[in-house]
CSV table of N, CA and C in Angstrom, one decimal:
chain,number,residue,atom,x,y,z
A,1,MET,N,-34.1,-13.1,-14.9
A,1,MET,CA,-34.3,-12.8,-16.1
A,1,MET,C,-33.2,-11.4,-15.9
A,2,PRO,N,-31.4,-11.2,-16.1
A,2,PRO,CA,-31.6,-10.5,-16.3
A,2,PRO,C,-31.4,-9.4,-16.7
A,3,ILE,N,-30.8,-7.9,-15.9
A,3,ILE,CA,-30.6,-6.7,-16.1
A,3,ILE,C,-30.2,-6.3,-17.0
A,4,LEU,N,-28.9,-6.2,-16.8
A,4,LEU,CA,-27.7,-5.3,-17.8
A,4,LEU,C,-28.3,-6.3,-18.7
A,5,THR,N,-27.6,-5.5,-20.0
A,5,THR,CA,-27.7,-5.6,-21.4
A,5,THR,C,-25.9,-6.3,-21.2
A,6,ALA,N,-25.4,-6.7,-22.7
A,6,ALA,CA,-24.2,-7.6,-22.8
A,6,ALA,C,-23.5,-5.6,-23.8
A,7,ASN,N,-24.0,-5.7,-23.9
A,7,ASN,CA,-23.1,-3.8,-24.0
A,7,ASN,C,-23.2,-3.1,-22.1
A,8,ALA,N,-24.2,-3.4,-21.9
A,8,ALA,CA,-23.4,-3.1,-19.8
A,8,ALA,C,-22.2,-4.0,-19.7
A,9,ILE,N,-22.2,-5.3,-20.2
A,9,ILE,CA,-21.2,-5.7,-19.1
A,9,ILE,C,-20.1,-5.0,-20.3
A,10,GLU,N,-19.9,-5.2,-21.1
A,10,GLU,CA,-19.1,-5.1,-21.9
A,10,GLU,C,-18.1,-3.2,-21.4
A,11,GLY,N,-19.4,-2.4,-21.3
A,11,GLY,CA,-18.8,-1.5,-20.7
A,11,GLY,C,-17.8,-1.6,-19.7
A,12,TYR,N,-18.3,-2.4,-18.8
A,12,TYR,CA,-17.2,-2.7,-17.4
A,12,TYR,C,-16.3,-2.8,-17.7
A,13,LYS,N,-16.4,-3.4,-18.9
A,13,LYS,CA,-14.9,-4.5,-18.9
A,13,LYS,C,-13.9,-3.5,-19.7
A,14,LYS,N,-14.2,-2.9,-20.4
A,14,LYS,CA,-13.4,-2.3,-21.6
A,14,LYS,C,-13.2,-0.8,-20.2
A,15,ASP,N,-13.9,-0.5,-19.3
A,15,ASP,CA,-13.5,0.1,-18.5
A,15,ASP,C,-12.4,-0.1,-17.1
A,16,THR,N,-12.9,-1.5,-16.8
A,16,THR,CA,-11.7,-2.0,-16.3
A,16,THR,C,-9.8,-1.7,-17.2
A,17,GLU,N,-10.7,-2.2,-18.2
A,17,GLU,CA,-8.9,-2.6,-18.9
A,17,GLU,C,-8.4,-1.2,-19.3
A,18,ARG,N,-9.3,-0.1,-19.5
A,18,ARG,CA,-9.1,1.7,-19.2
A,18,ARG,C,-8.0,1.9,-17.7
A,19,LYS,N,-9.0,1.4,-16.4
A,19,LYS,CA,-8.9,2.5,-15.3
A,19,LYS,C,-8.0,1.7,-14.9
A,20,ILE,N,-7.0,0.4,-15.8
A,20,ILE,CA,-5.5,0.2,-14.2
A,20,ILE,C,-4.3,0.6,-14.8
A,21,ALA,N,-3.8,1.1,-14.1
A,21,ALA,CA,-3.2,2.4,-14.0
A,21,ALA,C,-1.0,1.0,-14.5
A,22,PHE,N,-1.2,0.5,-14.0
A,22,PHE,CA,0.1,0.4,-13.0
A,22,PHE,C,-0.2,-1.2,-12.3
A,23,ALA,N,1.2,-1.7,-12.1
A,23,ALA,CA,0.6,-2.7,-11.1
A,23,ALA,C,2.3,-2.3,-9.6
A,24,ARG,N,2.0,-3.5,-8.7
A,24,ARG,CA,2.8,-3.5,-8.0
A,24,ARG,C,2.6,-4.8,-6.8
A,25,TYR,N,4.1,-5.1,-6.7
A,25,TYR,CA,4.2,-5.4,-5.8
A,25,TYR,C,5.4,-5.2,-4.1
A,26,LYS,N,5.2,-6.7,-3.8
A,26,LYS,CA,5.8,-6.1,-2.1
A,26,LYS,C,6.8,-7.1,-1.7
A,27,ILE,N,7.7,-6.7,-1.4
A,27,ILE,CA,9.3,-7.9,-0.8
A,27,ILE,C,9.4,-7.2,0.3
A,28,GLY,N,9.6,-8.0,1.3
A,28,GLY,CA,9.7,-7.8,3.3
A,28,GLY,C,8.8,-6.3,3.0
A,29,ASN,N,9.1,-4.5,3.0
A,29,ASN,CA,7.7,-4.2,3.7
A,29,ASN,C,7.7,-2.9,2.6
A,30,ILE,N,8.4,-2.9,1.5
A,30,ILE,CA,8.9,-2.4,0.5
A,30,ILE,C,8.0,-2.8,-0.7
A,31,TYR,N,7.1,-1.6,-1.5
A,31,TYR,CA,6.8,-2.1,-2.5
A,31,TYR,C,7.2,-1.1,-3.7
A,32,TYR,N,7.2,-2.0,-5.1
A,32,TYR,CA,8.1,-1.8,-6.5
A,32,TYR,C,7.0,-2.0,-7.2
A,33,ASP,N,6.8,-0.6,-7.7
A,33,ASP,CA,5.4,-0.5,-9.8
A,33,ASP,C,6.3,-1.1,-10.7
A,34,VAL,N,5.6,-0.9,-11.0
A,34,VAL,CA,6.1,-2.0,-12.6
A,34,VAL,C,4.7,-1.6,-13.5
A,35,PRO,N,5.1,-1.8,-14.9
A,35,PRO,CA,3.9,-1.3,-16.3
A,35,PRO,C,3.4,-2.8,-15.6
A,36,ILE,N,2.2,-2.4,-17.0
A,36,ILE,CA,0.8,-3.6,-16.8
A,36,ILE,C,2.4,-4.4,-18.3
A,37,HIS,N,2.0,-5.3,-18.9
A,37,HIS,CA,2.9,-5.6,-19.1
A,37,HIS,C,1.7,-6.3,-20.5
A,38,ARG,N,0.8,-6.3,-20.4
A,38,ARG,CA,-0.2,-7.1,-21.5
A,38,ARG,C,-1.4,-6.9,-21.1
A,39,ARG,N,-2.6,-6.3,-21.9
A,39,ARG,CA,-3.6,-6.4,-21.8
A,39,ARG,C,-4.6,-7.7,-22.5
A,40,GLU,N,-5.5,-8.1,-21.7
A,40,GLU,CA,-5.9,-8.8,-23.4
A,40,GLU,C,-7.4,-9.5,-22.8
A,41,ARG,N,-8.3,-10.2,-23.9
A,41,ARG,CA,-9.5,-10.6,-23.3
A,41,ARG,C,-9.9,-12.8,-24.0
A,42,LEU,N,-9.4,-12.9,-23.0
A,42,LEU,CA,-9.8,-14.5,-23.3
A,42,LEU,C,-10.6,-15.1,-23.6
A,43,PRO,N,-10.1,-16.1,-24.3
A,43,PRO,CA,-11.3,-16.5,-24.9
A,43,PRO,C,-12.7,-16.8,-24.2
A,44,ASP,N,-13.6,-16.8,-23.1
A,44,ASP,CA,-13.9,-17.1,-22.5
A,44,ASP,C,-14.9,-15.3,-22.3
A,45,GLY,N,-14.1,-14.6,-22.5
A,45,GLY,CA,-14.7,-12.9,-22.5
A,45,GLY,C,-13.4,-12.3,-21.2
A,46,ARG,N,-13.2,-13.3,-20.2
A,46,ARG,CA,-13.3,-12.1,-19.2
A,46,ARG,C,-12.3,-12.1,-19.6
A,47,VAL,N,-11.1,-10.3,-18.6
A,47,VAL,CA,-10.2,-9.5,-18.7
A,47,VAL,C,-9.6,-10.4,-18.0
A,48,ALA,N,-7.8,-10.1,-18.4
A,48,ALA,CA,-6.4,-9.9,-18.3
A,48,ALA,C,-6.0,-9.3,-18.4
A,49,VAL,N,-5.0,-8.9,-16.6
A,49,VAL,CA,-3.5,-7.8,-17.1
A,49,VAL,C,-2.3,-9.1,-16.5
A,50,TYR,N,-1.5,-8.7,-16.9
A,50,TYR,CA,0.1,-9.2,-17.0
A,50,TYR,C,1.2,-8.1,-16.4
A,51,PHE,N,1.6,-8.4,-16.1
A,51,PHE,CA,2.7,-7.9,-15.7
A,51,PHE,C,3.8,-9.0,-14.8
A,52,SER,N,5.5,-8.0,-14.9
A,52,SER,CA,6.4,-8.7,-14.7
A,52,SER,C,6.9,-8.4,-13.6
A,53,ILE,N,7.2,-10.1,-12.5
A,53,ILE,CA,8.1,-9.5,-11.2
A,53,ILE,C,9.2,-9.8,-11.7
A,54,THR,N,10.3,-8.8,-11.4
A,54,THR,CA,11.5,-9.2,-11.5
A,54,THR,C,12.7,-8.3,-10.8
A,55,PRO,N,12.7,-9.3,-9.9
A,55,PRO,CA,14.0,-8.1,-8.3
A,55,PRO,C,15.2,-8.4,-9.1
A,56,ALA,N,15.6,-7.5,-8.5
A,56,ALA,CA,17.2,-7.1,-8.6
A,56,ALA,C,17.8,-7.4,-7.9
A,57,ALA,N,17.7,-8.9,-6.9
A,57,ALA,CA,18.1,-9.0,-5.9
A,57,ALA,C,19.1,-10.5,-6.0
A,58,GLY,N,20.1,-10.2,-5.5
A,58,GLY,CA,21.7,-11.2,-6.1
A,58,GLY,C,21.0,-12.3,-4.7
A,59,LYS,N,19.6,-12.4,-4.2
A,59,LYS,CA,19.1,-13.8,-3.3
A,59,LYS,C,17.9,-14.2,-4.1
A,60,SER,N,17.3,-14.7,-3.1
A,60,SER,CA,15.9,-15.2,-3.7
A,60,SER,C,15.3,-14.0,-2.3
A,61,VAL,N,13.7,-14.5,-3.0
A,61,VAL,CA,12.5,-13.4,-2.0
A,61,VAL,C,11.7,-13.5,-2.5
A,62,THR,N,11.1,-13.4,-1.6
A,62,THR,CA,9.6,-13.9,-1.7
A,62,THR,C,8.1,-12.2,-1.2
A,63,ILE,N,8.1,-12.6,-2.5
A,63,ILE,CA,7.1,-12.1,-2.8
A,63,ILE,C,5.4,-11.8,-2.4
A,64,SER,N,5.1,-10.6,-1.8
A,64,SER,CA,4.3,-11.2,0.0
A,64,SER,C,2.5,-10.7,-0.7
A,65,GLU,N,2.8,-9.8,-1.3
A,65,GLU,CA,1.4,-9.3,-1.9
A,65,GLU,C,1.5,-8.3,-3.9
A,66,VAL,N,0.5,-9.2,-4.3
A,66,VAL,CA,0.3,-8.0,-5.9
A,66,VAL,C,-0.6,-7.1,-5.7
A,67,GLN,N,-0.5,-5.7,-6.0
A,67,GLN,CA,-1.3,-4.9,-6.0
A,67,GLN,C,-1.5,-4.9,-7.4
A,68,LEU,N,-3.1,-3.9,-8.5
A,68,LEU,CA,-2.9,-2.6,-9.3
A,68,LEU,C,-3.9,-1.9,-8.8
A,69,ILE,N,-3.3,-0.4,-9.8
A,69,ILE,CA,-3.3,0.1,-9.3
A,69,ILE,C,-3.9,1.5,-10.4
A,70,ASP,N,-5.3,2.4,-10.2
A,70,ASP,CA,-6.2,2.7,-11.2
A,70,ASP,C,-5.4,3.8,-11.1
A,71,THR,N,-5.7,5.3,-12.7
A,71,THR,CA,-5.4,5.7,-12.7
A,71,THR,C,-5.3,7.3,-12.2
A,72,ASN,N,-6.9,6.8,-10.7
A,72,ASN,CA,-6.4,7.6,-9.8
A,72,ASN,C,-5.0,7.5,-8.7
A,73,ASN,N,-4.3,7.0,-9.4
A,73,ASN,CA,-3.5,6.1,-7.9
A,73,ASN,C,-3.9,5.5,-7.1
A,74,ASP,N,-5.8,5.4,-6.7
A,74,ASP,CA,-5.4,4.6,-6.0
A,74,ASP,C,-5.7,2.5,-6.0
A,75,LEU,N,-6.0,2.2,-5.5
A,75,LEU,CA,-5.8,0.4,-5.0
A,75,LEU,C,-7.1,0.5,-5.5
A,76,TRP,N,-7.1,-0.3,-6.9
A,76,TRP,CA,-7.6,-0.9,-7.4
A,76,TRP,C,-8.3,-2.4,-7.4
A,77,ALA,N,-7.1,-3.3,-6.5
A,77,ALA,CA,-7.1,-5.0,-6.4
A,77,ALA,C,-5.9,-5.1,-5.5
A,78,SER,N,-5.9,-6.1,-4.8
A,78,SER,CA,-5.4,-6.6,-4.2
A,78,SER,C,-5.0,-8.1,-3.8
A,79,LYS,N,-3.9,-8.7,-3.9
A,79,LYS,CA,-3.7,-9.9,-3.3
A,79,LYS,C,-2.4,-10.3,-2.4
A,80,THR,N,-3.1,-11.2,-1.2
A,80,THR,CA,-1.8,-12.0,-0.2
A,80,THR,C,-0.9,-13.3,-1.4
A,81,GLU,N,-0.4,-12.9,-1.4
A,81,GLU,CA,0.8,-13.8,-2.4
A,81,GLU,C,2.3,-14.5,-1.5
A,82,ASN,N,2.6,-16.2,-1.9
A,82,ASN,CA,3.6,-16.1,-0.7
A,82,ASN,C,4.7,-16.6,-2.6
A,83,ILE,N,4.8,-15.6,-3.4
A,83,ILE,CA,6.0,-16.2,-4.4
A,83,ILE,C,7.1,-16.1,-3.8
A,84,VAL,N,8.2,-17.3,-4.3
A,84,VAL,CA,9.7,-17.5,-3.5
A,84,VAL,C,10.6,-17.5,-4.4
A,85,ILE,N,10.9,-16.4,-5.5
A,85,ILE,CA,11.6,-16.4,-6.4
A,85,ILE,C,13.2,-16.4,-5.8
A,86,SER,N,13.7,-17.2,-6.7
A,86,SER,CA,15.4,-17.4,-6.6
A,86,SER,C,16.0,-17.1,-7.1
A,87,ASN,N,18.0,-16.6,-6.9
A,87,ASN,CA,18.4,-15.6,-7.6
A,87,ASN,C,18.9,-17.0,-9.0
A,88,VAL,N,18.3,-17.9,-9.1
A,88,VAL,CA,18.6,-18.7,-10.5
A,88,VAL,C,16.9,-18.2,-11.2
A,89,GLN,N,16.0,-18.0,-10.8
A,89,GLN,CA,15.0,-17.5,-11.7
A,89,GLN,C,15.4,-15.9,-12.4
A,90,GLU,N,14.6,-15.6,-13.2
A,90,GLU,CA,14.8,-14.3,-13.9
A,90,GLU,C,13.6,-13.3,-13.3
A,91,GLY,N,12.4,-14.8,-12.8
A,91,GLY,CA,11.4,-13.1,-13.1
A,91,GLY,C,10.1,-14.8,-12.8
A,92,VAL,N,8.5,-13.5,-13.0
A,92,VAL,CA,7.6,-14.3,-13.0
A,92,VAL,C,7.3,-13.3,-13.4
A,93,LEU,N,5.7,-13.5,-14.5
A,93,LEU,CA,4.5,-13.2,-15.7
A,93,LEU,C,3.3,-13.3,-14.5
A,94,TYR,N,3.2,-12.0,-13.7
A,94,TYR,CA,2.1,-12.6,-13.4
A,94,TYR,C,0.9,-12.3,-13.7
A,95,ARG,N,-0.9,-12.8,-14.0
A,95,ARG,CA,-1.9,-12.6,-14.8
A,95,ARG,C,-3.2,-12.4,-13.6
A,96,PHE,N,-3.5,-11.4,-13.8
A,96,PHE,CA,-5.3,-10.9,-12.1
A,96,PHE,C,-5.9,-11.5,-13.7
A,97,THR,N,-7.1,-12.0,-13.3
A,97,THR,CA,-8.1,-12.1,-13.9
A,97,THR,C,-9.8,-11.2,-13.9
A,98,PHE,N,-10.1,-11.1,-14.3
A,98,PHE,CA,-11.2,-10.2,-13.9
A,98,PHE,C,-13.3,-10.8,-14.8
A,99,ASP,N,-14.2,-11.6,-14.1
A,99,ASP,CA,-15.3,-11.8,-15.1
A,99,ASP,C,-16.1,-11.5,-14.3
A,100,PHE,N,-17.4,-10.4,-15.7
A,100,PHE,CA,-18.2,-9.6,-15.4
A,100,PHE,C,-19.4,-10.4,-15.6
A,101,LYS,N,-20.1,-11.0,-14.3
A,101,LYS,CA,-21.8,-11.6,-14.7
A,101,LYS,C,-22.1,-11.1,-13.7
A,102,GLU,N,-23.5,-11.0,-14.3
A,102,GLU,CA,-24.9,-10.6,-13.3
A,102,GLU,C,-25.2,-11.5,-12.4
A,103,VAL,N,-25.5,-11.6,-12.3
A,103,VAL,CA,-26.0,-13.4,-10.2
A,103,VAL,C,-27.0,-12.5,-9.5
C-alpha cells in the first residue's frame, strides 16, 4: 500500500521543475552552460527538461557528458554520453525525463 499521496508525488514533480536552473554539456575537457529550453509534463506524467546543444565549432565534436545544475549551482543530474555533432549539423535538442513513483 502506497504511503505517499498523489499530492506528495505532485510536489516532487513541481520541486524538480523549479529546482533545475540550467544545463551543461562537455566537449573535451570544457563544460558549456546553456539555458533550459523547455520544461513540460509528458502525457504519462513524467517531467521532461529540454536544452539545446549547439557548439560553435567548424569541425566535428563529441559531447561526452550532459548535466543539469540546480538553483544552488550544484550538480543535480549527470549522464555520460557519446554524441557526435558534425560540422553540417546545427545541433541537438537533448531531453532529461524524470518519473516519480513510490516503490
